[in-house]
Amino acid sequence: MISYKTPAFVEKKGVVLSHEQIPYDSALTFNAGISRYGDGYVMLFRNDYGFCKQDFDDFYAGISDNTTPKTNLGAAFSKDGINWEVAPESVFSLSGNGISRLYDPRITDFGDGSFGICFAVDSSSGVRGGVAVTEDFKHFDIKSISLPENRNMVLFPEKINGEYIRLERPFLARGKGHSIWLSRSPDLIHWGKSELVLSSNDLPYANLKIGPGAPPVKTPYGWLTLIHGVEQQEEEFVSWHRDWKSAYYGGVMLLDLENPAKIIALAKKPLLVPEEKYELEGFRGGVIFPGGMVAEPDGRAKIYYGAADTVECLAEANIEDLIKFCFEYNKLEKS
Ligand code: BMA
């Protein structure tokens, strides 16, 4: 059972993109990256396709599993960050050389007309994390794809001490839980000088996995950084879903402006808890997966997240409240 609640200062706005809006084959649209773009916003979303409603029903009924999806990335554009117009064709996919698909994109605005894109790829050797650059969201110049097993990468919007910075989540072969790391690069190709930032063992609401969410947003107090944390449930989480026993929460922390491997404050309670129907029911009920945060001039933040591995959603909060939340719940101990 989920024992957390989304704090009152977070205003959930509901679903902003679902597969009905996609003009090509689409079953699930979720885990998007979002950025400001021109005088509006751009979204790159994960589009899983190649299966239909009957396949879902058979999956839930335990009859068959034809839900191993093909995936491409779609692009969508918006004037207000709420209503989205989807580009007529998918814009980015990857296969061959042992790679089967690319998914979970994140967008970082470098502020010079170019955007850093991070993504995960499934390969015959395991999951790998990729970094690309685009200016038009049609052409993607792939700079690097990591060794397996790594993913959930996000790039910082500016260089620090002359280096690009990314957060990432390698899979740990030893011990329990996973952790967020930070690596540095002179060119987006070569990554190193890696440091541990946060382990799921230090996060009370995550007993399994953890990962960076949205690219960090600069505030006077530090880099405001969304994460996700996974709590494995003892009992089956939603009875209608075969074998699904985990809850994915959105979380938030503040990283040091000069040395972002250092945590200034970390909310030890989740920021976004799956509780609405569109978060609890879908391909994977109980999943909240933040991938984008846009700071607005009025002090509000738009927080975008995939829900139930099925749709893309929006929540809003005051940036000040997000920062306060980090400090207020910083001191909670792991029980
Ligand atoms: C993670 C990733 C995400 C997904 C989540 C919940 O491991 O695969 O893409 O949203 O699981 O299924």
mmCIF file of C-alpha atoms and ligand atoms in Angstrom:
data_model
loop_
_atom_site.group_PDB
_atom_site.id
_atom_site.type_symbol
_atom_site.label_atom_id
_atom_site.label_comp_id
_atom_site.label_asym_id
_atom_site.label_seq_id
_atom_site.Cartn_x
_atom_site.Cartn_y
_atom_site.Cartn_z
ATOM 1 C CA MET A 1 0.000 0.000 0.000
ATOM 2 C CA ILE A 2 1.141 3.540 -0.696
ATOM 3 C CA SER A 3 1.487 5.508 2.540
ATOM 4 C CA TYR A 4 2.542 8.853 1.013
ATOM 5 C CA LYS A 5 0.505 11.774 -0.332
ATOM 6 C CA THR A 6 1.397 14.439 -2.862
ATOM 7 C CA PRO A 7 1.946 17.680 -0.856
ATOM 8 C CA ALA A 8 -0.840 20.258 -1.154
ATOM 9 C CA PHE A 9 1.313 22.892 -2.873
ATOM 10 C CA VAL A 10 1.630 20.649 -5.958
ATOM 11 C CA GLU A 11 -1.211 21.184 -8.389
ATOM 12 C CA LYS A 12 -1.823 18.262 -10.722
ATOM 13 C CA LYS A 13 -3.181 19.448 -14.071
ATOM 14 C CA GLY A 14 -3.849 16.033 -15.599
ATOM 15 C CA VAL A 15 -2.954 14.375 -18.896
ATOM 16 C CA VAL A 16 -1.411 16.585 -21.606
ATOM 17 C CA LEU A 17 -0.587 13.919 -24.194
ATOM 18 C CA SER A 18 -2.031 10.487 -24.911
ATOM 19 C CA HIS A 19 -1.865 8.024 -27.790
ATOM 20 C CA GLU A 20 -5.164 9.250 -29.331
ATOM 21 C CA GLN A 21 -3.372 12.486 -30.316
ATOM 22 C CA ILE A 22 -0.611 10.743 -32.281
ATOM 23 C CA PRO A 23 -1.013 10.729 -36.101
ATOM 24 C CA TYR A 24 0.991 7.473 -36.513
ATOM 25 C CA ASP A 25 1.066 4.046 -34.878
ATOM 26 C CA SER A 26 0.946 4.588 -31.123
ATOM 27 C CA ALA A 27 -0.127 2.590 -28.087
ATOM 28 C CA LEU A 28 1.549 4.469 -25.204
ATOM 29 C CA THR A 29 2.988 8.023 -25.098
ATOM 30 C CA PHE A 30 4.912 8.875 -21.943
ATOM 31 C CA ASN A 31 8.257 9.654 -20.198
ATOM 32 C CA ALA A 32 8.807 12.821 -22.238
ATOM 33 C CA GLY A 33 11.483 15.510 -22.129
ATOM 34 C CA ILE A 34 10.273 19.129 -22.355
ATOM 35 C CA SER A 35 11.957 22.470 -22.887
ATOM 36 C CA ARG A 36 11.140 26.004 -23.783
ATOM 37 C CA TYR A 37 11.601 26.437 -27.578
ATOM 38 C CA GLY A 38 11.222 29.666 -29.550
ATOM 39 C CA ASP A 39 8.182 31.460 -28.137
ATOM 40 C CA GLY A 40 6.667 28.194 -26.878
ATOM 41 C CA TYR A 41 7.652 24.709 -25.755
ATOM 42 C CA VAL A 42 8.941 21.512 -27.326
ATOM 43 C CA MET A 43 8.366 17.951 -26.169
ATOM 44 C CA LEU A 44 10.119 14.746 -27.198
ATOM 45 C CA PHE A 45 8.018 11.832 -26.052
ATOM 46 C CA ARG A 46 8.451 8.093 -25.917
ATOM 47 C CA ASN A 47 6.060 6.366 -28.293
ATOM 48 C CA ASP A 48 5.550 2.631 -27.804
ATOM 49 C CA TYR A 49 3.732 1.059 -30.727
ATOM 50 C CA GLY A 50 3.061 -2.225 -32.459
ATOM 51 C CA PHE A 51 0.413 -3.590 -30.129
ATOM 52 C CA CYS A 52 -3.273 -2.961 -29.496
ATOM 53 C CA LYS A 53 -5.988 -2.988 -26.846
ATOM 54 C CA GLN A 54 -6.608 -6.738 -27.253
ATOM 55 C CA ASP A 55 -2.910 -7.389 -26.568
ATOM 56 C CA PHE A 56 -3.274 -5.471 -23.287
ATOM 57 C CA ASP A 57 -6.395 -7.370 -22.300
ATOM 58 C CA ASP A 58 -4.668 -10.692 -23.022
ATOM 59 C CA PHE A 59 -1.655 -9.535 -21.020
ATOM 60 C CA TYR A 60 -3.708 -8.579 -17.970
ATOM 61 C CA ALA A 61 -5.696 -11.800 -18.268
ATOM 62 C CA GLY A 62 -2.446 -13.775 -18.300
ATOM 63 C CA ILE A 63 -3.242 -15.302 -21.721
ATOM 64 C CA SER A 64 -0.263 -14.006 -23.675
ATOM 65 C CA ASP A 65 2.360 -11.297 -23.673
ATOM 66 C CA ASN A 66 2.490 -9.516 -26.974
ATOM 67 C CA THR A 67 3.319 -6.225 -25.314
ATOM 68 C CA THR A 68 7.043 -6.080 -25.953
ATOM 69 C CA PRO A 69 6.861 -2.770 -27.739
ATOM 70 C CA LYS A 70 8.701 -1.152 -30.537
ATOM 71 C CA THR A 71 9.613 2.403 -29.614
ATOM 72 C CA ASN A 72 10.368 5.642 -31.408
ATOM 73 C CA LEU A 73 10.429 9.250 -30.257
ATOM 74 C CA GLY A 74 7.782 11.757 -31.292
ATOM 75 C CA ALA A 75 8.017 15.544 -31.181
ATOM 76 C CA ALA A 76 5.247 17.924 -30.143
ATOM 77 C CA PHE A 77 5.077 21.706 -29.955
ATOM 78 C CA SER A 78 2.995 23.996 -27.791
ATOM 79 C CA LYS A 79 2.363 27.693 -27.221
ATOM 80 C CA ASP A 80 1.227 27.311 -23.597
ATOM 81 C CA GLY A 81 2.849 24.061 -22.408
ATOM 82 C CA ILE A 82 -0.607 22.526 -21.997
ATOM 83 C CA ASN A 83 -2.052 22.036 -25.502
ATOM 84 C CA TRP A 84 0.309 20.155 -27.803
ATOM 85 C CA GLU A 85 0.509 19.773 -31.561
ATOM 86 C CA VAL A 86 2.247 16.571 -32.609
ATOM 87 C CA ALA A 87 4.672 16.519 -35.583
ATOM 88 C CA PRO A 88 3.263 14.323 -38.407
ATOM 89 C CA GLU A 89 5.973 11.656 -38.171
ATOM 90 C CA SER A 90 8.174 10.251 -35.439
ATOM 91 C CA VAL A 91 11.518 12.062 -35.315
ATOM 92 C CA PHE A 92 14.105 9.744 -33.776
ATOM 93 C CA SER A 93 14.654 5.999 -33.435
ATOM 94 C CA LEU A 94 17.644 3.677 -33.316
ATOM 95 C CA SER A 95 18.204 0.013 -34.155
ATOM 96 C CA GLY A 96 20.956 -2.237 -35.477
ATOM 97 C CA ASN A 97 24.432 -2.994 -34.089
ATOM 98 C CA GLY A 98 22.829 -4.857 -31.210
ATOM 99 C CA ILE A 99 20.485 -1.949 -30.390
ATOM 100 C CA SER A 100 16.774 -2.724 -30.395
ATOM 101 C CA ARG A 101 15.224 0.610 -29.396
ATOM 102 C CA LEU A 102 15.686 4.074 -27.931
ATOM 103 C CA TYR A 103 13.424 5.603 -25.245
ATOM 104 C CA ASP A 104 12.902 7.999 -22.271
ATOM 105 C CA PRO A 105 14.269 11.233 -23.829
ATOM 106 C CA ARG A 106 15.288 14.322 -21.835
ATOM 107 C CA ILE A 107 15.918 17.798 -23.263
ATOM 108 C CA THR A 108 18.385 20.389 -21.971
ATOM 109 C CA ASP A 109 18.373 23.907 -23.418
ATOM 110 C CA PHE A 110 21.996 24.990 -23.830
ATOM 111 C CA GLY A 111 20.817 28.553 -24.451
ATOM 112 C CA ASP A 112 22.670 28.967 -27.783
ATOM 113 C CA GLY A 113 20.020 27.490 -30.102
ATOM 114 C CA SER A 114 21.207 23.924 -29.455
ATOM 115 C CA PHE A 115 19.665 21.331 -27.158
ATOM 116 C CA GLY A 116 21.295 18.386 -25.397
ATOM 117 C CA ILE A 117 19.235 15.205 -25.649
ATOM 118 C CA CYS A 118 19.688 12.208 -23.378
ATOM 119 C CA PHE A 119 18.059 8.847 -24.014
ATOM 120 C CA ALA A 120 18.224 5.186 -23.056
ATOM 121 C CA VAL A 121 18.828 2.367 -25.526
ATOM 122 C CA ASP A 122 18.131 -1.325 -25.094
ATOM 123 C CA SER A 123 20.962 -3.371 -26.536
ATOM 124 C CA SER A 124 21.886 -7.054 -26.641
ATOM 125 C CA SER A 125 24.492 -6.298 -23.943
ATOM 126 C CA GLY A 126 22.171 -4.336 -21.663
ATOM 127 C CA VAL A 127 20.796 -0.832 -21.268
ATOM 128 C CA ARG A 128 22.985 2.096 -22.391
ATOM 129 C CA GLY A 129 22.643 5.858 -22.019
ATOM 130 C CA GLY A 130 23.025 8.164 -25.008
ATOM 131 C CA VAL A 131 23.765 11.848 -25.502
ATOM 132 C CA ALA A 132 22.895 13.746 -28.697
ATOM 133 C CA VAL A 133 22.571 17.362 -29.825
ATOM 134 C CA THR A 134 19.817 18.883 -31.954
ATOM 135 C CA GLU A 135 18.798 22.342 -33.101
ATOM 136 C CA ASP A 136 15.589 21.516 -34.960
ATOM 137 C CA PHE A 137 14.203 18.364 -33.279
ATOM 138 C CA LYS A 138 14.442 16.610 -36.638
ATOM 139 C CA HIS A 139 18.158 15.873 -36.874
ATOM 140 C CA PHE A 140 19.998 14.366 -33.932
ATOM 141 C CA ASP A 141 23.779 14.275 -33.780
ATOM 142 C CA ILE A 142 24.669 11.378 -31.468
ATOM 143 C CA LYS A 143 27.761 12.259 -29.430
ATOM 144 C CA SER A 144 28.136 9.218 -27.205
ATOM 145 C CA ILE A 145 26.436 6.071 -25.981
ATOM 146 C CA SER A 146 27.695 4.706 -22.667
ATOM 147 C CA LEU A 147 28.827 1.248 -21.735
ATOM 148 C CA PRO A 148 26.060 -0.968 -20.334
ATOM 149 C CA GLU A 149 24.421 -0.780 -17.779
ATOM 150 C CA ASN A 150 23.504 2.877 -17.417
ATOM 151 C CA ARG A 151 20.544 5.181 -18.118
ATOM 152 C CA ASN A 152 18.271 8.034 -16.902
ATOM 153 C CA MET A 153 20.851 10.582 -17.950
ATOM 154 C CA VAL A 154 20.195 14.337 -17.711
ATOM 155 C CA LEU A 155 22.496 17.172 -18.796
ATOM 156 C CA PHE A 156 22.936 20.446 -16.930
ATOM 157 C CA PRO A 157 22.062 23.542 -19.020
ATOM 158 C CA GLU A 158 25.462 25.157 -18.566
ATOM 159 C CA LYS A 159 29.057 24.069 -18.248
ATOM 160 C CA ILE A 160 30.545 24.197 -14.745
ATOM 161 C CA ASN A 161 34.292 24.909 -14.525
ATOM 162 C CA GLY A 162 34.444 24.501 -18.304
ATOM 163 C CA GLU A 163 32.883 21.035 -18.353
ATOM 164 C CA TYR A 164 29.547 19.557 -19.364
ATOM 165 C CA ILE A 165 27.886 17.821 -16.443
ATOM 166 C CA ARG A 166 25.426 14.957 -16.443
ATOM 167 C CA LEU A 167 23.589 12.932 -13.836
ATOM 168 C CA GLU A 168 23.128 9.247 -14.562
ATOM 169 C CA ARG A 169 22.061 6.012 -12.944
ATOM 170 C CA PRO A 170 24.279 3.004 -13.499
ATOM 171 C CA PHE A 171 22.807 -0.358 -12.492
ATOM 172 C CA LEU A 172 24.667 -1.755 -9.520
ATOM 173 C CA ALA A 173 25.693 -5.373 -9.654
ATOM 174 C CA ARG A 174 26.513 -5.524 -5.952
ATOM 175 C CA GLY A 175 24.367 -4.705 -2.948
ATOM 176 C CA LYS A 176 20.773 -3.621 -2.923
ATOM 177 C CA GLY A 177 19.448 -0.496 -4.527
ATOM 178 C CA HIS A 178 20.840 1.841 -7.156
ATOM 179 C CA SER A 179 22.396 5.277 -7.043
ATOM 180 C CA ILE A 180 22.628 8.551 -8.914
ATOM 181 C CA TRP A 181 26.094 9.550 -10.118
ATOM 182 C CA LEU A 182 27.537 12.668 -11.709
ATOM 183 C CA SER A 183 30.053 12.651 -14.577
ATOM 184 C CA ARG A 184 31.912 15.424 -16.389
ATOM 185 C CA SER A 185 32.922 15.871 -20.012
ATOM 186 C CA PRO A 186 34.877 18.394 -22.114
ATOM 187 C CA ASP A 187 32.915 17.576 -25.297
ATOM 188 C CA LEU A 188 29.779 15.461 -24.576
ATOM 189 C CA ILE A 189 31.740 12.460 -25.946
ATOM 190 C CA HIS A 190 34.246 11.519 -23.246
ATOM 191 C CA TRP A 191 32.763 11.158 -19.770
ATOM 192 C CA GLY A 192 34.617 10.734 -16.498
ATOM 193 C CA LYS A 193 35.579 12.257 -13.144
ATOM 194 C CA SER A 194 32.496 10.421 -11.826
ATOM 195 C CA GLU A 195 31.175 10.943 -8.299
ATOM 196 C CA LEU A 196 28.394 9.377 -6.279
ATOM 197 C CA VAL A 197 25.521 11.797 -5.576
ATOM 198 C CA LEU A 198 22.733 9.806 -3.916
ATOM 199 C CA SER A 199 22.014 6.170 -3.136
ATOM 200 C CA SER A 200 18.507 4.744 -2.851
ATOM 201 C CA ASN A 201 19.627 3.457 0.547
ATOM 202 C CA ASP A 202 19.527 7.086 1.745
ATOM 203 C CA LEU A 203 16.051 7.801 0.422
ATOM 204 C CA PRO A 204 13.225 6.606 2.697
ATOM 205 C CA TYR A 205 10.683 6.277 -0.106
ATOM 206 C CA ALA A 206 12.939 4.249 -2.427
ATOM 207 C CA ASN A 207 13.900 0.727 -1.488
ATOM 208 C CA LEU A 208 14.704 -0.436 -4.999
ATOM 209 C CA LYS A 209 15.641 2.002 -7.742
ATOM 210 C CA ILE A 210 16.296 5.692 -8.063
ATOM 211 C CA GLY A 211 17.224 7.913 -11.001
ATOM 212 C CA PRO A 212 17.598 11.488 -12.218
ATOM 213 C CA GLY A 213 14.314 12.929 -13.544
ATOM 214 C CA ALA A 214 14.389 16.327 -15.232
ATOM 215 C CA PRO A 215 17.465 18.334 -16.245
ATOM 216 C CA PRO A 216 18.327 20.587 -13.269
ATOM 217 C CA VAL A 217 16.908 24.115 -13.053
ATOM 218 C CA LYS A 218 19.184 26.862 -11.673
ATOM 219 C CA THR A 219 17.934 28.763 -8.599
ATOM 220 C CA PRO A 220 19.817 31.073 -6.206
ATOM 221 C CA TYR A 221 19.839 28.218 -3.646
ATOM 222 C CA GLY A 222 21.170 25.501 -5.936
ATOM 223 C CA TRP A 223 20.273 23.281 -8.861
ATOM 224 C CA LEU A 224 16.677 22.168 -8.381
ATOM 225 C CA THR A 225 16.634 18.567 -9.567
ATOM 226 C CA LEU A 226 13.752 16.156 -9.975
ATOM 227 C CA ILE A 227 14.373 12.457 -9.415
ATOM 228 C CA HIS A 228 12.320 9.274 -9.301
ATOM 229 C CA GLY A 229 12.395 6.699 -6.537
ATOM 230 C CA VAL A 230 10.991 3.185 -6.682
ATOM 231 C CA GLU A 231 9.358 1.455 -3.745
ATOM 232 C CA GLN A 232 8.823 -2.233 -4.129
ATOM 233 C CA GLN A 233 5.475 -3.046 -2.580
ATOM 234 C CA GLU A 234 5.102 -6.079 -0.361
ATOM 235 C CA GLU A 235 1.698 -6.911 -1.710
ATOM 236 C CA GLU A 236 0.615 -6.836 -5.273
ATOM 237 C CA PHE A 237 0.093 -3.150 -5.968
ATOM 238 C CA VAL A 238 -2.882 -3.235 -8.315
ATOM 239 C CA SER A 239 -4.583 -6.558 -8.554
ATOM 240 C CA TRP A 240 -5.553 -6.217 -12.207
ATOM 241 C CA HIS A 241 -1.966 -5.869 -13.323
ATOM 242 C CA ARG A 242 0.034 -9.008 -13.776
ATOM 243 C CA ASP A 243 3.085 -9.127 -11.502
ATOM 244 C CA TRP A 244 3.294 -5.366 -10.991
ATOM 245 C CA LYS A 245 4.416 -4.637 -7.435
ATOM 246 C CA SER A 246 6.287 -1.322 -7.522
ATOM 247 C CA ALA A 247 5.372 2.322 -6.982
ATOM 248 C CA TYR A 248 7.376 5.012 -8.774
ATOM 249 C CA TYR A 249 7.401 8.430 -7.036
ATOM 250 C CA GLY A 250 8.670 11.795 -8.221
ATOM 251 C CA GLY A 251 11.137 13.429 -5.827
ATOM 252 C CA VAL A 252 13.199 16.590 -5.568
ATOM 253 C CA MET A 253 16.617 17.729 -4.324
ATOM 254 C CA LEU A 254 18.890 20.783 -4.470
ATOM 255 C CA LEU A 255 22.461 20.424 -5.680
ATOM 256 C CA ASP A 256 25.331 22.827 -5.031
ATOM 257 C CA LEU A 257 25.743 25.430 -7.769
ATOM 258 C CA GLU A 258 29.536 25.142 -7.936
ATOM 259 C CA ASN A 259 29.897 21.435 -7.154
ATOM 260 C CA PRO A 260 26.654 19.724 -8.176
ATOM 261 C CA ALA A 261 27.876 16.343 -6.880
ATOM 262 C CA LYS A 262 27.083 17.792 -3.433
ATOM 263 C CA ILE A 263 23.496 17.708 -2.140
ATOM 264 C CA ILE A 264 22.416 20.922 -0.370
ATOM 265 C CA ALA A 265 18.968 19.631 0.605
ATOM 266 C CA LEU A 266 16.973 16.524 -0.269
ATOM 267 C CA ALA A 267 13.272 16.022 0.371
ATOM 268 C CA LYS A 268 13.026 12.622 1.998
ATOM 269 C CA LYS A 269 9.301 12.505 1.243
ATOM 270 C CA PRO A 270 8.102 12.126 -2.352
ATOM 271 C CA LEU A 271 6.898 15.148 -4.296
ATOM 272 C CA LEU A 272 4.578 13.313 -6.657
ATOM 273 C CA VAL A 273 2.687 10.239 -5.513
ATOM 274 C CA PRO A 274 0.554 8.109 -7.850
ATOM 275 C CA GLU A 275 -3.018 8.632 -6.688
ATOM 276 C CA GLU A 276 -5.128 9.760 -9.664
ATOM 277 C CA LYS A 277 -6.847 7.229 -11.940
ATOM 278 C CA TYR A 278 -4.523 8.098 -14.851
ATOM 279 C CA GLU A 279 -1.527 7.427 -12.570
ATOM 280 C CA LEU A 280 -2.856 4.217 -11.051
ATOM 281 C CA GLU A 281 -4.269 2.549 -14.150
ATOM 282 C CA GLY A 282 -2.496 1.843 -17.396
ATOM 283 C CA PHE A 283 0.250 -0.347 -18.775
ATOM 284 C CA ARG A 284 2.086 -0.104 -15.444
ATOM 285 C CA GLY A 285 -0.173 1.286 -12.727
ATOM 286 C CA GLY A 286 1.424 3.363 -9.980
ATOM 287 C CA VAL A 287 4.264 4.843 -12.036
ATOM 288 C CA ILE A 288 5.228 8.520 -11.962
ATOM 289 C CA PHE A 289 8.312 9.248 -14.038
ATOM 290 C CA PRO A 290 9.330 12.942 -14.194
ATOM 291 C CA GLY A 291 11.345 13.986 -17.251
ATOM 292 C CA GLY A 292 10.956 17.753 -17.602
ATOM 293 C CA MET A 293 10.739 20.890 -15.480
ATOM 294 C CA VAL A 294 10.311 24.394 -16.935
ATOM 295 C CA ALA A 295 10.737 27.474 -14.720
ATOM 296 C CA GLU A 296 8.228 30.196 -15.625
ATOM 297 C CA PRO A 297 8.874 33.941 -15.191
ATOM 298 C CA ASP A 298 6.095 34.141 -12.539
ATOM 299 C CA GLY A 299 7.970 31.811 -10.176
ATOM 300 C CA ARG A 300 5.948 28.708 -11.042
ATOM 301 C CA ALA A 301 7.446 25.484 -12.363
ATOM 302 C CA LYS A 302 5.798 23.207 -14.888
ATOM 303 C CA ILE A 303 6.631 19.615 -14.008
ATOM 304 C CA TYR A 304 6.067 16.995 -16.688
ATOM 305 C CA TYR A 305 5.899 13.295 -15.968
ATOM 306 C CA GLY A 306 4.933 10.015 -17.549
ATOM 307 C CA ALA A 307 2.060 8.322 -15.685
ATOM 308 C CA ALA A 308 1.387 4.569 -15.573
ATOM 309 C CA ASP A 309 3.758 4.117 -18.560
ATOM 310 C CA THR A 310 0.757 5.211 -20.632
ATOM 311 C CA VAL A 311 0.259 9.016 -20.790
ATOM 312 C CA GLU A 312 2.179 12.272 -20.271
ATOM 313 C CA CYS A 313 0.998 14.589 -17.470
ATOM 314 C CA LEU A 314 1.610 18.066 -16.067
ATOM 315 C CA ALA A 315 1.784 19.362 -12.497
ATOM 316 C CA GLU A 316 2.617 22.872 -11.295
ATOM 317 C CA ALA A 317 4.203 24.261 -8.150
ATOM 318 C CA ASN A 318 5.884 27.435 -6.929
ATOM 319 C CA ILE A 319 9.639 27.115 -7.210
ATOM 320 C CA GLU A 320 9.925 28.630 -3.725
ATOM 321 C CA ASP A 321 7.697 25.873 -2.333
ATOM 322 C CA LEU A 322 9.789 23.211 -4.056
ATOM 323 C CA ILE A 323 12.928 24.634 -2.440
ATOM 324 C CA LYS A 324 11.237 24.879 0.970
ATOM 325 C CA PHE A 325 10.078 21.275 0.610
ATOM 326 C CA CYS A 326 13.689 20.142 0.036
ATOM 327 C CA PHE A 327 14.874 21.887 3.224
ATOM 328 C CA GLU A 328 11.834 20.995 5.344
ATOM 329 C CA TYR A 329 12.106 17.240 4.810
ATOM 330 C CA ASN A 330 15.875 17.141 4.520
ATOM 331 C CA LYS A 331 16.388 15.809 8.019
ATOM 332 C CA LEU A 332 14.061 12.803 7.949
ATOM 333 C CA GLU A 333 15.961 9.605 8.671
ATOM 334 C CA LYS A 334 15.585 6.361 6.811
ATOM 335 C CA SER A 335 13.326 4.216 8.992
HETATM 336 C C1 BMA B 1 11.891 1.868 -15.710
HETATM 337 C C2 BMA B 1 12.028 2.355 -17.143
HETATM 338 C C3 BMA B 1 10.986 3.412 -17.438
HETATM 339 C C4 BMA B 1 9.607 2.973 -16.995
HETATM 340 C C5 BMA B 1 9.643 2.418 -15.577
HETATM 341 C C6 BMA B 1 8.323 1.844 -15.107
HETATM 342 O O1 BMA B 1 12.761 0.825 -15.440
HETATM 343 O O2 BMA B 1 11.854 1.284 -18.030
HETATM 344 O O3 BMA B 1 10.975 3.630 -18.810
HETATM 345 O O4 BMA B 1 8.735 4.059 -17.027
HETATM 346 O O5 BMA B 1 10.609 1.414 -15.493
HETATM 347 O O6 BMA B 1 7.929 0.758 -15.903
#
